[in-house]
mmCIF file of C-alpha atoms in Angstrom:
data_model
loop_
_atom_site.group_PDB
_atom_site.id
_atom_site.type_symbol
_atom_site.label_atom_id
_atom_site.label_comp_id
_atom_site.label_asym_id
_atom_site.label_seq_id
_atom_site.Cartn_x
_atom_site.Cartn_y
_atom_site.Cartn_z
ATOM 1 C CA UNK A 225 8.002 -12.522 2.570
ATOM 2 C CA UNK A 226 10.635 -12.129 0.111
ATOM 3 C CA UNK A 227 11.189 -15.160 -2.041
ATOM 4 C CA UNK A 228 14.173 -16.386 0.220
ATOM 5 C CA UNK A 229 11.494 -16.312 3.149
ATOM 6 C CA UNK A 230 13.616 -12.996 4.620
ATOM 7 C CA UNK A 231 11.866 -10.882 6.311
ATOM 8 C CA UNK A 232 11.956 -7.477 3.363
ATOM 9 C CA UNK A 233 12.440 -5.105 6.854
ATOM 10 C CA UNK A 234 15.683 -6.744 7.911
ATOM 11 C CA UNK A 235 17.291 -5.635 4.358
ATOM 12 C CA UNK A 236 15.927 -2.223 5.115
ATOM 13 C CA UNK A 237 17.433 -2.145 8.571
ATOM 14 C CA UNK A 238 20.729 -3.695 6.885
ATOM 15 C CA UNK A 239 20.967 -0.999 4.277
ATOM 16 C CA UNK A 240 20.197 1.730 6.271
ATOM 17 C CA UNK A 241 22.427 0.572 9.316
ATOM 18 C CA UNK A 242 25.478 0.001 6.935
ATOM 19 C CA UNK A 243 25.067 2.449 4.059
ATOM 20 C CA UNK A 244 25.581 6.048 4.881
ATOM 21 C CA UNK A 245 24.644 5.600 8.403
ATOM 22 C CA UNK A 246 24.525 8.895 10.179
ATOM 23 C CA UNK A 247 26.109 9.289 14.079
ATOM 24 C CA UNK A 248 23.291 8.463 16.468
ATOM 25 C CA UNK A 249 21.058 6.438 14.187
ATOM 26 C CA UNK A 250 18.079 4.695 15.522
ATOM 27 C CA UNK A 251 18.530 6.428 19.402
ATOM 28 C CA UNK A 252 16.698 9.162 20.533
ATOM 29 C CA UNK A 253 18.688 12.093 20.219
ATOM 30 C CA UNK A 254 19.174 15.815 22.231
ATOM 31 C CA UNK A 255 18.299 14.859 25.655
ATOM 32 C CA UNK A 256 17.195 17.461 28.151
ATOM 33 C CA UNK A 257 21.433 18.155 29.079
ATOM 34 C CA UNK A 258 22.266 17.917 25.260
ATOM 35 C CA UNK A 259 24.468 15.262 25.929
ATOM 36 C CA UNK A 260 24.005 12.567 22.795
ATOM 37 C CA UNK A 261 23.082 8.995 23.740
ATOM 38 C CA UNK A 262 25.303 6.124 23.171
ATOM 39 C CA UNK A 263 24.473 3.339 20.767
ATOM 40 C CA UNK A 264 25.531 0.006 19.649
ATOM 41 C CA UNK A 265 24.538 0.624 16.194
ATOM 42 C CA UNK A 266 26.210 3.695 15.999
ATOM 43 C CA UNK A 267 29.110 2.592 17.804
ATOM 44 C CA UNK A 268 29.617 -0.210 15.496
ATOM 45 C CA UNK A 269 29.019 1.867 12.632
ATOM 46 C CA UNK A 270 31.775 4.130 13.919
ATOM 47 C CA UNK A 271 34.174 1.114 13.810
ATOM 48 C CA UNK A 272 33.246 0.168 10.214
ATOM 49 C CA UNK A 273 33.822 3.517 9.070
ATOM 50 C CA UNK A 274 37.335 3.825 10.556
ATOM 51 C CA UNK A 275 38.260 0.370 9.461
ATOM 52 C CA UNK A 276 36.964 1.426 5.976
ATOM 53 C CA UNK A 277 39.102 4.338 5.960
ATOM 54 C CA UNK A 278 41.949 2.733 7.243
ATOM 55 C CA UNK A 279 41.891 0.194 4.524
ATOM 56 C CA UNK A 280 41.861 2.892 1.944
ATOM 57 C CA UNK A 281 44.812 4.956 3.003
ATOM 58 C CA UNK A 282 46.738 1.961 3.015
ATOM 59 C CA UNK A 283 45.679 1.209 -0.386
ATOM 60 C CA UNK A 284 45.334 4.599 -2.277
ATOM 61 C CA UNK A 285 47.525 4.783 -5.055
ATOM 62 C CA UNK A 286 50.258 7.305 -4.806
ATOM 63 C CA UNK A 287 49.605 10.931 -5.728
ATOM 64 C CA UNK A 288 46.032 10.667 -4.957
ATOM 65 C CA UNK A 289 44.023 11.865 -1.622
ATOM 66 C CA UNK A 290 43.337 9.065 0.359
ATOM 67 C CA UNK A 291 39.789 9.693 2.331
ATOM 68 C CA UNK A 292 41.283 10.789 5.279
ATOM 69 C CA UNK A 293 42.383 13.862 3.093
ATOM 70 C CA UNK A 294 38.779 14.410 1.525
ATOM 71 C CA UNK A 295 36.599 16.933 2.582
ATOM 72 C CA UNK A 296 34.595 15.092 5.200
ATOM 73 C CA UNK A 297 30.619 14.697 4.197
ATOM 74 C CA UNK A 298 28.120 17.072 5.089
ATOM 75 C CA UNK A 299 25.937 16.122 8.446
ATOM 76 C CA UNK A 300 23.016 13.615 7.656
ATOM 77 C CA UNK A 301 19.265 15.385 8.900
ATOM 78 C CA UNK A 302 18.116 14.043 12.094
ATOM 79 C CA UNK A 303 14.820 12.362 11.562
ATOM 80 C CA UNK A 304 12.000 12.720 14.315
ATOM 81 C CA UNK A 305 8.901 10.609 13.949
ATOM 82 C CA UNK A 306 5.525 11.376 15.177
ATOM 83 C CA UNK A 307 3.407 8.594 16.056
ATOM 84 C CA UNK A 308 -0.022 8.568 17.644
ATOM 85 C CA UNK A 309 -0.979 4.732 17.390
ATOM 86 C CA UNK A 310 -4.601 6.177 17.265
ATOM 87 C CA UNK A 311 -6.037 8.604 15.012
ATOM 88 C CA UNK A 312 -7.129 12.029 16.401
ATOM 89 C CA UNK A 313 -4.510 12.454 19.058
ATOM 90 C CA UNK A 314 -3.459 15.748 17.555
ATOM 91 C CA UNK A 315 -0.190 14.209 16.356
ATOM 92 C CA UNK A 316 -0.489 16.549 13.364
ATOM 93 C CA UNK A 317 -1.182 19.258 15.600
ATOM 94 C CA UNK A 318 2.053 18.559 17.410
ATOM 95 C CA UNK A 319 3.820 17.822 14.544
ATOM 96 C CA UNK A 320 3.284 20.957 12.911
ATOM 97 C CA UNK A 321 3.901 22.905 15.741
ATOM 98 C CA UNK A 322 7.080 21.346 16.709
ATOM 99 C CA UNK A 323 8.093 22.083 13.082
ATOM 100 C CA UNK A 324 7.198 25.591 13.242
ATOM 101 C CA UNK A 325 9.060 26.212 17.017
ATOM 102 C CA UNK A 326 12.009 24.506 15.651
ATOM 103 C CA UNK A 327 12.133 26.755 12.686
ATOM 104 C CA UNK A 328 11.830 29.638 14.664
ATOM 105 C CA UNK A 329 14.799 28.668 17.015
ATOM 106 C CA UNK A 330 16.702 29.039 13.621
ATOM 107 C CA UNK A 331 16.789 25.306 12.558
ATOM 108 C CA UNK A 332 16.216 24.148 8.983
ATOM 109 C CA UNK A 333 13.166 22.119 9.323
ATOM 110 C CA UNK A 334 11.386 19.673 6.535
ATOM 111 C CA UNK A 335 8.279 18.457 7.593
ATOM 112 C CA UNK A 336 6.992 15.274 6.026
ATOM 113 C CA UNK A 337 3.628 14.254 5.801
ATOM 114 C CA UNK A 338 3.930 10.140 5.411
ATOM 115 C CA UNK A 339 -0.283 9.276 6.035
ATOM 116 C CA UNK A 340 -0.691 8.716 2.513
ATOM 117 C CA UNK A 341 -4.185 7.752 3.313
ATOM 118 C CA UNK A 342 -5.338 11.119 4.894
ATOM 119 C CA UNK A 343 -2.617 13.584 4.478
ATOM 120 C CA UNK A 344 -3.589 17.030 6.153
ATOM 121 C CA UNK A 345 -0.064 18.412 7.097
ATOM 122 C CA UNK A 346 -0.237 21.139 4.694
ATOM 123 C CA UNK A 347 -3.910 22.531 6.057
ATOM 124 C CA UNK A 348 -2.487 23.133 9.322
ATOM 125 C CA UNK A 349 0.711 24.969 7.845
ATOM 126 C CA UNK A 350 -1.248 27.141 5.925
ATOM 127 C CA UNK A 351 -0.341 25.674 2.614
ATOM 128 C CA UNK A 352 -2.557 24.796 -0.375
ATOM 129 C CA UNK A 353 -2.697 21.124 -1.570
ATOM 130 C CA UNK A 354 0.470 20.821 -3.106
ATOM 131 C CA UNK A 355 0.589 19.592 -6.773
ATOM 132 C CA UNK A 356 3.540 17.592 -6.354
ATOM 133 C CA UNK A 357 3.920 15.196 -3.237
ATOM 134 C CA UNK A 358 5.279 12.369 -1.482
ATOM 135 C CA UNK A 359 2.888 10.127 -3.525
ATOM 136 C CA UNK A 360 4.999 11.111 -6.508
ATOM 137 C CA UNK A 361 7.977 9.446 -5.192
ATOM 138 C CA UNK A 362 6.190 6.316 -3.854
ATOM 139 C CA UNK A 363 4.624 5.884 -7.278
ATOM 140 C CA UNK A 364 8.445 6.465 -9.028
ATOM 141 C CA UNK A 365 6.839 9.367 -10.927
ATOM 142 C CA UNK A 366 9.802 11.163 -8.884
ATOM 143 C CA UNK A 367 12.963 10.244 -7.731
ATOM 144 C CA UNK A 368 14.478 13.469 -5.911
ATOM 145 C CA UNK A 369 13.038 14.364 -2.885
ATOM 146 C CA UNK A 370 14.233 18.033 -3.182
ATOM 147 C CA UNK A 371 11.858 18.729 -5.944
ATOM 148 C CA UNK A 372 8.622 17.692 -3.830
ATOM 149 C CA UNK A 373 9.574 20.493 -1.319
ATOM 150 C CA UNK A 374 7.126 23.131 -1.117
ATOM 151 C CA UNK A 375 7.590 26.534 0.738
ATOM 152 C CA UNK A 376 5.419 27.324 3.875
ATOM 153 C CA UNK A 377 5.002 30.958 5.378
ATOM 154 C CA UNK A 378 8.078 30.482 7.563
ATOM 155 C CA UNK A 379 11.215 31.282 5.861
ATOM 156 C CA UNK A 380 13.448 27.823 6.927
ATOM 157 C CA UNK A 381 10.586 25.643 7.442
ATOM 158 C CA UNK A 382 9.812 23.112 4.076
ATOM 159 C CA UNK A 383 7.027 20.916 3.602
ATOM 160 C CA UNK A 384 6.622 17.582 1.793
ATOM 161 C CA UNK A 385 2.900 17.002 1.492
ATOM 162 C CA UNK A 386 1.096 13.682 0.735
ATOM 163 C CA UNK A 387 -1.566 14.510 -1.307
ATOM 164 C CA UNK A 388 -3.087 13.169 -4.746
ATOM 165 C CA UNK A 389 -2.258 9.951 -3.625
ATOM 166 C CA UNK A 390 -3.147 6.667 -5.054
ATOM 167 C CA UNK A 391 -5.582 5.030 -2.407
ATOM 168 C CA UNK A 392 -5.408 1.526 -4.105
ATOM 169 C CA UNK A 393 -1.489 1.506 -3.514
ATOM 170 C CA UNK A 394 -0.866 4.034 -0.820
ATOM 171 C CA UNK A 395 1.874 2.621 1.338
ATOM 172 C CA UNK A 396 5.296 2.445 -0.165
ATOM 173 C CA UNK A 397 7.372 -0.976 -0.794
ATOM 174 C CA UNK A 398 10.261 -1.888 1.225
ATOM 175 C CA UNK A 399 12.614 -1.015 -1.262
ATOM 176 C CA UNK A 400 10.969 2.702 -1.641
ATOM 177 C CA UNK A 401 10.999 2.898 2.009
ATOM 178 C CA UNK A 402 14.729 2.388 2.196
ATOM 179 C CA UNK A 403 15.028 5.388 -0.475
ATOM 180 C CA UNK A 404 12.623 7.685 1.001
ATOM 181 C CA UNK A 405 14.463 7.226 4.301
ATOM 182 C CA UNK A 406 18.094 7.806 2.526
ATOM 183 C CA UNK A 407 16.768 10.548 0.628
ATOM 184 C CA UNK A 408 15.053 12.590 3.370
ATOM 185 C CA UNK A 409 18.629 12.074 5.647
ATOM 186 C CA UNK A 410 20.021 13.769 2.232
ATOM 187 C CA UNK A 411 18.069 17.088 2.468
ATOM 188 C CA UNK A 412 19.532 20.478 2.844
ATOM 189 C CA UNK A 413 18.012 20.159 6.768
ATOM 190 C CA UNK A 414 19.026 19.946 10.048
ATOM 191 C CA UNK A 415 15.966 18.463 10.853
ATOM 192 C CA UNK A 416 13.116 16.419 9.170
ATOM 193 C CA UNK A 417 9.799 15.447 11.300
ATOM 194 C CA UNK A 418 8.081 12.552 9.934
ATOM 195 C CA UNK A 419 3.908 12.799 10.710
ATOM 196 C CA UNK A 420 2.821 9.390 10.583
ATOM 197 C CA UNK A 421 -0.029 7.702 9.703
ATOM 198 C CA UNK A 422 -2.214 6.279 12.726
ATOM 199 C CA UNK A 423 -2.214 2.533 13.675
ATOM 200 C CA UNK A 424 0.520 0.027 14.207
ATOM 201 C CA UNK A 425 0.837 -0.937 10.410
ATOM 202 C CA UNK A 426 4.169 -2.399 9.114
ATOM 203 C CA UNK A 427 5.409 1.129 7.589
ATOM 204 C CA UNK A 428 4.105 3.257 10.082
ATOM 205 C CA UNK A 429 6.571 1.210 12.641
ATOM 206 C CA UNK A 430 9.477 1.305 10.652
ATOM 207 C CA UNK A 431 9.659 4.806 9.962
ATOM 208 C CA UNK A 432 9.336 5.302 13.905
ATOM 209 C CA UNK A 433 11.849 2.651 14.403
ATOM 210 C CA UNK A 434 14.476 3.849 11.909
ATOM 211 C CA UNK A 435 14.030 7.473 12.847
ATOM 212 C CA UNK A 436 16.888 9.214 15.189
ATOM 213 C CA UNK A 437 13.743 9.605 17.331
ATOM 214 C CA UNK A 438 10.259 8.001 17.663
ATOM 215 C CA UNK A 439 7.783 10.544 19.530
ATOM 216 C CA UNK A 440 4.390 9.047 20.743
ATOM 217 C CA UNK A 441 1.523 11.541 20.831
ATOM 218 C CA UNK A 442 -1.199 10.477 23.437
ATOM 219 C CA UNK A 443 -4.669 11.870 25.053
ATOM 220 C CA UNK A 444 -5.715 11.380 28.174
ATOM 221 C CA UNK A 445 -8.209 9.543 27.481
ATOM 222 C CA UNK A 446 -8.611 5.237 28.173
ATOM 223 C CA UNK A 447 -8.771 4.533 24.635
ATOM 224 C CA UNK A 448 -6.051 6.452 23.815
ATOM 225 C CA UNK A 449 -3.859 5.088 26.473
ATOM 226 C CA UNK A 450 -4.724 1.763 25.465
ATOM 227 C CA UNK A 451 -3.754 2.335 21.549
ATOM 228 C CA UNK A 452 -0.089 3.867 23.064
ATOM 229 C CA UNK A 453 0.494 0.438 24.645
ATOM 230 C CA UNK A 454 -0.535 -1.445 21.498
ATOM 231 C CA UNK A 455 1.808 0.770 19.547
ATOM 232 C CA UNK A 456 4.883 0.405 21.492
ATOM 233 C CA UNK A 457 4.296 -3.083 22.312
ATOM 234 C CA UNK A 458 4.228 -3.703 18.308
ATOM 235 C CA UNK A 459 7.207 -1.496 17.978
ATOM 236 C CA UNK A 460 9.118 -3.292 20.593
ATOM 237 C CA UNK A 461 8.697 -6.561 19.248
ATOM 238 C CA UNK A 462 9.482 -5.496 15.662
ATOM 239 C CA UNK A 463 12.520 -4.054 16.657
ATOM 240 C CA UNK A 464 13.671 -6.997 18.726
ATOM 241 C CA UNK A 465 12.995 -9.410 15.999
ATOM 242 C CA UNK A 466 15.102 -7.419 13.493
ATOM 243 C CA UNK A 467 17.733 -7.509 15.828
ATOM 244 C CA UNK A 468 17.500 -11.244 16.680
ATOM 245 C CA UNK A 469 20.157 -13.023 14.274
ATOM 246 C CA UNK A 470 18.959 -16.794 15.280
ATOM 247 C CA UNK A 471 16.874 -18.048 13.497
ATOM 248 C CA UNK A 472 15.289 -19.957 16.420
ATOM 249 C CA UNK A 473 15.077 -17.099 18.786
ATOM 250 C CA UNK A 474 13.409 -14.890 15.724
ATOM 251 C CA UNK A 475 10.785 -17.532 15.505
ATOM 252 C CA UNK A 476 10.606 -17.201 19.616
ATOM 253 C CA UNK A 477 10.149 -13.509 19.070
ATOM 254 C CA UNK A 478 7.610 -13.990 16.709
ATOM 255 C CA UNK A 479 5.495 -16.409 18.869
ATOM 256 C CA UNK A 480 5.643 -13.900 21.826
ATOM 257 C CA UNK A 481 4.107 -11.036 19.614
ATOM 258 C CA UNK A 482 0.977 -13.394 19.666
ATOM 259 C CA UNK A 483 -0.851 -12.161 23.083
ATOM 260 C CA UNK A 484 -2.263 -15.576 23.853
ATOM 261 C CA UNK A 485 1.155 -17.827 22.618
ATOM 262 C CA UNK A 486 0.940 -21.297 23.660
ATOM 263 C CA UNK A 487 4.630 -20.632 25.985
ATOM 264 C CA UNK A 488 2.871 -18.303 27.975
ATOM 265 C CA UNK A 489 5.007 -15.339 27.362
ATOM 266 C CA UNK A 490 3.311 -12.099 28.677
ATOM 267 C CA UNK A 491 6.151 -9.534 28.804
ATOM 268 C CA UNK A 492 9.387 -8.886 27.179
ATOM 269 C CA UNK A 493 11.324 -9.880 30.388
ATOM 270 C CA UNK A 494 9.744 -13.114 30.044
ATOM 271 C CA UNK A 495 10.934 -13.453 26.438
ATOM 272 C CA UNK A 496 14.298 -12.604 27.814
ATOM 273 C CA UNK A 497 14.273 -14.943 30.354
ATOM 274 C CA UNK A 498 13.582 -17.446 27.588
ATOM 275 C CA UNK A 499 15.974 -16.392 25.303
ATOM 276 C CA UNK A 500 18.797 -16.374 27.581
ATOM 277 C CA UNK A 501 17.749 -20.665 28.180
ATOM 278 C CA UNK A 502 18.293 -20.799 24.212
ATOM 279 C CA UNK A 503 20.907 -18.678 23.311
ATOM 280 C CA UNK A 504 22.921 -16.395 25.906
ATOM 281 C CA UNK A 505 24.841 -14.537 22.765
ATOM 282 C CA UNK A 506 21.252 -13.539 21.361
ATOM 283 C CA UNK A 507 19.726 -12.392 25.004
ATOM 284 C CA UNK A 508 22.858 -9.902 25.540
ATOM 285 C CA UNK A 509 21.596 -8.568 21.845
ATOM 286 C CA UNK A 510 18.514 -8.217 23.508
ATOM 287 C CA UNK A 511 19.192 -6.478 26.460
ATOM 288 C CA UNK A 512 21.609 -4.204 24.393
ATOM 289 C CA UNK A 513 18.403 -3.445 21.854
ATOM 290 C CA UNK A 514 16.101 -3.194 25.052
ATOM 291 C CA UNK A 515 18.586 -0.371 26.229
ATOM 292 C CA UNK A 516 18.823 1.713 23.185
ATOM 293 C CA UNK A 517 15.195 1.747 22.125
ATOM 294 C CA UNK A 518 13.793 4.603 24.142
ATOM 295 C CA UNK A 519 10.599 6.096 22.676
ATOM 296 C CA UNK A 520 9.729 9.726 23.880
ATOM 297 C CA UNK A 521 6.440 11.006 25.018
ATOM 298 C CA UNK A 522 3.818 13.634 24.828
ATOM 299 C CA UNK A 523 0.778 13.901 26.330
ATOM 300 C CA UNK A 524 -1.878 16.351 24.217
ATOM 301 C CA UNK A 525 -4.965 17.842 25.676
ATOM 302 C CA UNK A 526 -3.968 17.982 28.926
ATOM 303 C CA UNK A 527 -7.062 19.567 31.425
ATOM 304 C CA UNK A 528 -6.107 18.686 34.858
ATOM 305 C CA UNK A 529 -2.864 18.109 37.037
ATOM 306 C CA UNK A 530 -3.749 14.220 36.950
ATOM 307 C CA UNK A 531 -3.604 14.192 32.986
ATOM 308 C CA UNK A 532 0.099 15.384 33.503
ATOM 309 C CA UNK A 533 0.828 12.577 35.043
ATOM 310 C CA UNK A 534 -0.287 10.126 32.657
ATOM 311 C CA UNK A 535 3.105 10.720 30.651
ATOM 312 C CA UNK A 536 4.953 9.567 33.731
ATOM 313 C CA UNK A 537 2.245 6.513 34.162
ATOM 314 C CA UNK A 538 3.779 5.452 30.170
ATOM 315 C CA UNK A 539 7.041 5.441 31.315
ATOM 316 C CA UNK A 540 6.537 3.538 34.287
ATOM 317 C CA UNK A 541 4.315 0.745 31.873
ATOM 318 C CA UNK A 542 7.467 0.974 29.523
ATOM 319 C CA UNK A 543 10.390 0.506 32.757
ATOM 320 C CA UNK A 544 8.296 -2.531 34.132
ATOM 321 C CA UNK A 545 6.838 -4.674 31.197
ATOM 322 C CA UNK A 546 9.300 -3.526 28.427
ATOM 323 C CA UNK A 547 12.784 -3.027 30.102
ATOM 324 C CA UNK A 548 13.201 0.002 28.309
ATOM 325 C CA UNK A 549 13.954 3.798 29.397
ATOM 326 C CA UNK A 550 11.182 5.534 27.688
ATOM 327 C CA UNK A 551 11.166 9.563 27.983
ATOM 328 C CA UNK A 552 8.178 12.173 28.992
ATOM 329 C CA UNK A 553 9.178 15.159 26.722
ATOM 330 C CA UNK A 554 6.114 17.395 28.187
ATOM 331 C CA UNK A 555 2.551 17.811 27.761
ATOM 332 C CA UNK A 556 0.102 20.200 25.874
ATOM 333 C CA UNK A 557 -2.770 21.760 27.518
ATOM 334 C CA UNK A 558 -5.959 21.722 26.005
ATOM 335 C CA UNK A 559 -6.829 25.525 24.614
ATOM 336 C CA UNK A 560 -9.464 26.448 22.499
ATOM 337 C CA UNK A 561 -7.070 28.538 20.871
ATOM 338 C CA UNK A 562 -5.494 25.668 19.399
ATOM 339 C CA UNK A 563 -8.618 24.595 17.915
ATOM 340 C CA UNK A 564 -8.987 28.089 16.332
ATOM 341 C CA UNK A 565 -5.592 28.160 15.128
ATOM 342 C CA UNK A 566 -6.554 24.663 13.070
ATOM 343 C CA UNK A 567 -9.509 26.268 11.754
ATOM 344 C CA UNK A 568 -7.482 29.624 10.665
ATOM 345 C CA UNK A 569 -4.914 27.055 9.449
ATOM 346 C CA UNK A 570 -1.774 28.837 11.262
ATOM 347 C CA UNK A 571 0.231 26.928 13.549
ATOM 348 C CA UNK A 572 -0.468 28.109 17.414
ATOM 349 C CA UNK A 573 3.180 28.904 18.342
ATOM 350 C CA UNK A 574 3.139 31.466 15.042
ATOM 351 C CA UNK A 575 -0.089 32.577 15.585
ATOM 352 C CA UNK A 576 0.067 33.444 19.512
ATOM 353 C CA UNK A 577 3.180 32.276 20.565
ATOM 354 C CA UNK A 578 2.517 33.781 24.057
ATOM 355 C CA UNK A 579 -0.324 31.559 24.986
ATOM 356 C CA UNK A 580 0.083 28.831 27.537
ATOM 357 C CA UNK A 581 -0.251 26.160 24.563
ATOM 358 C CA UNK A 582 2.373 27.624 22.345
ATOM 359 C CA UNK A 583 5.036 27.822 25.500
ATOM 360 C CA UNK A 584 4.147 24.199 26.259
ATOM 361 C CA UNK A 585 5.326 23.345 22.988
ATOM 362 C CA UNK A 586 8.047 25.847 22.768
ATOM 363 C CA UNK A 587 9.502 24.126 25.416
ATOM 364 C CA UNK A 588 9.119 21.004 24.056
ATOM 365 C CA UNK A 589 10.853 21.927 21.207
ATOM 366 C CA UNK A 590 13.892 23.453 23.292
ATOM 367 C CA UNK A 591 13.968 20.092 25.026
ATOM 368 C CA UNK A 592 14.415 18.566 21.500
ATOM 369 C CA UNK A 593 17.649 20.445 20.800
ATOM 370 C CA UNK A 594 18.971 20.268 24.238
ATOM 371 C CA UNK A 595 18.640 23.882 25.120
ATOM 372 C CA UNK A 596 17.789 25.459 28.259
ATOM 373 C CA UNK A 597 14.221 25.819 28.860
ATOM 374 C CA UNK A 598 12.800 29.199 28.871
ATOM 375 C CA UNK A 599 11.086 29.745 32.309
ATOM 376 C CA UNK A 600 7.618 31.496 32.580
ATOM 377 C CA UNK A 601 4.995 31.313 35.375
ATOM 378 C CA UNK A 602 2.866 29.463 32.719
ATOM 379 C CA UNK A 603 5.507 27.331 31.314
ATOM 380 C CA UNK A 604 7.211 26.276 34.864
ATOM 381 C CA UNK A 605 3.717 25.092 36.072
ATOM 382 C CA UNK A 606 4.713 21.320 34.780
ATOM 383 C CA UNK A 607 7.434 21.574 37.488
ATOM 384 C CA UNK A 608 4.992 21.524 40.277
ATOM 385 C CA UNK A 609 2.373 19.422 38.621
ATOM 386 C CA UNK A 610 0.133 22.310 38.318
ATOM 387 C CA UNK A 611 -1.743 23.807 35.175
ATOM 388 C CA UNK A 612 -2.122 27.765 33.714
ATOM 389 C CA UNK A 613 -6.035 26.958 35.300
ATOM 390 C CA UNK A 614 -4.481 26.763 38.712
ATOM 391 C CA UNK A 615 -4.335 22.984 38.597
ATOM 392 C CA UNK A 616 -7.704 22.383 39.767
ATOM 393 C CA UNK A 617 -8.689 18.495 39.636
ATOM 394 C CA UNK A 618 -11.618 17.587 37.361
ATOM 395 C CA UNK A 619 -12.361 14.152 36.799
ATOM 396 C CA UNK A 620 -14.216 13.285 33.383
ATOM 397 C CA UNK A 621 -17.889 12.195 33.787
ATOM 398 C CA UNK A 622 -16.886 8.511 33.608
ATOM 399 C CA UNK A 623 -15.343 9.272 37.290
ATOM 400 C CA UNK A 624 -11.659 8.188 35.977
ATOM 401 C CA UNK A 625 -8.627 10.147 35.401
ATOM 402 C CA UNK A 626 -6.356 9.377 32.849
ATOM 403 C CA UNK A 627 -3.623 8.266 35.541
ATOM 404 C CA UNK A 628 -6.168 6.007 36.843
ATOM 405 C CA UNK A 629 -6.342 4.645 33.260
ATOM 406 C CA UNK A 630 -2.377 4.108 32.609
ATOM 407 C CA UNK A 631 -2.629 2.500 36.208
ATOM 408 C CA UNK A 632 -5.152 -0.075 35.231
ATOM 409 C CA UNK A 633 -3.078 -1.060 32.079
ATOM 410 C CA UNK A 634 0.100 -1.045 34.207
ATOM 411 C CA UNK A 635 -1.544 -3.482 36.418
ATOM 412 C CA UNK A 636 -2.949 -5.736 34.238
ATOM 413 C CA UNK A 637 0.546 -5.986 31.794
ATOM 414 C CA UNK A 638 -1.701 -5.851 28.872
ATOM 415 C CA UNK A 639 -4.880 -3.766 27.602
ATOM 416 C CA UNK A 640 -5.604 -6.179 24.782
#
């Protein structure tokens, strides 16, 4: 907490929302049909920018160009944050390969390792340990993020690593996070991908929430499903707490974050009913915030047709218990070639771009850009719920499929 008792992240959001806010901020852009999603925040920002331009044009001295006559600013880079909630789900593998696939589609891409506690993104991209990294920015040894960019084997893919960090002070302060986010948007890039650390720490949630697209990677395992739910729950309540203006309502949201709270609030919809009884305007703000919070889901390490269904089960959980419309971006099948590509320090989409796992990753990349999906026999398997191996249904040794696990989470409403 700041000395005034104000949540520092609220200041971060105020700064990012109203200073140099790019269109579509805070909303998952690039839906499968290519149409940008609407957002109250972006709409409010447009209103502010229009009003500011009108005032400046009326008060500009004679003979000097008004804001309307100036060259429009360059588009801000689109931020995509890839998180996993749990370590070992393959988020770094997915991030490295999506970045490579997007670069191969002609986009200028920067990929950033913000996992200062366990940086290894550079290894997946075949880049030696960078001598200068994000750790230099965090420690204030470097202010220009552009000087931290490192070339990768792909011409239009750059890396900001996170090596040589100070383990005693690995996480940046909220002010450094503000500067980092603004600096990343100003890079000469179309897309900036953030490889987040594991867990649901405040800094991880902040990056996930402030990015244009928050992508959650999970595996078809009960522990991964439960950790994904915990991550989404933490992100949801953190976003809601920041969106609420009234002190009493913010306290109510904070109370609901305790799974055993004295009011018995178990789900966001129950929280909404409590807020409606307290403040109708805040209730409307709560509903609007729910509407624009649209995390996106990728299931990694799929082996069976049942595993494919896990993504739909997760989106069902989001709809029923959070009241939010999550999007299932797609899945990545399990493949020994993927493991070997990591050992060879090359993204699988670059090493074997015709492998099934590469095709699935490339389809997800195209979906992120709103491009038509290439159709091949293997890649179209997702449409009918089968896999490249014929969709044989394998059950894990515990007799439980991933979809079964997700269904249990759905019935309980809370795995924790």
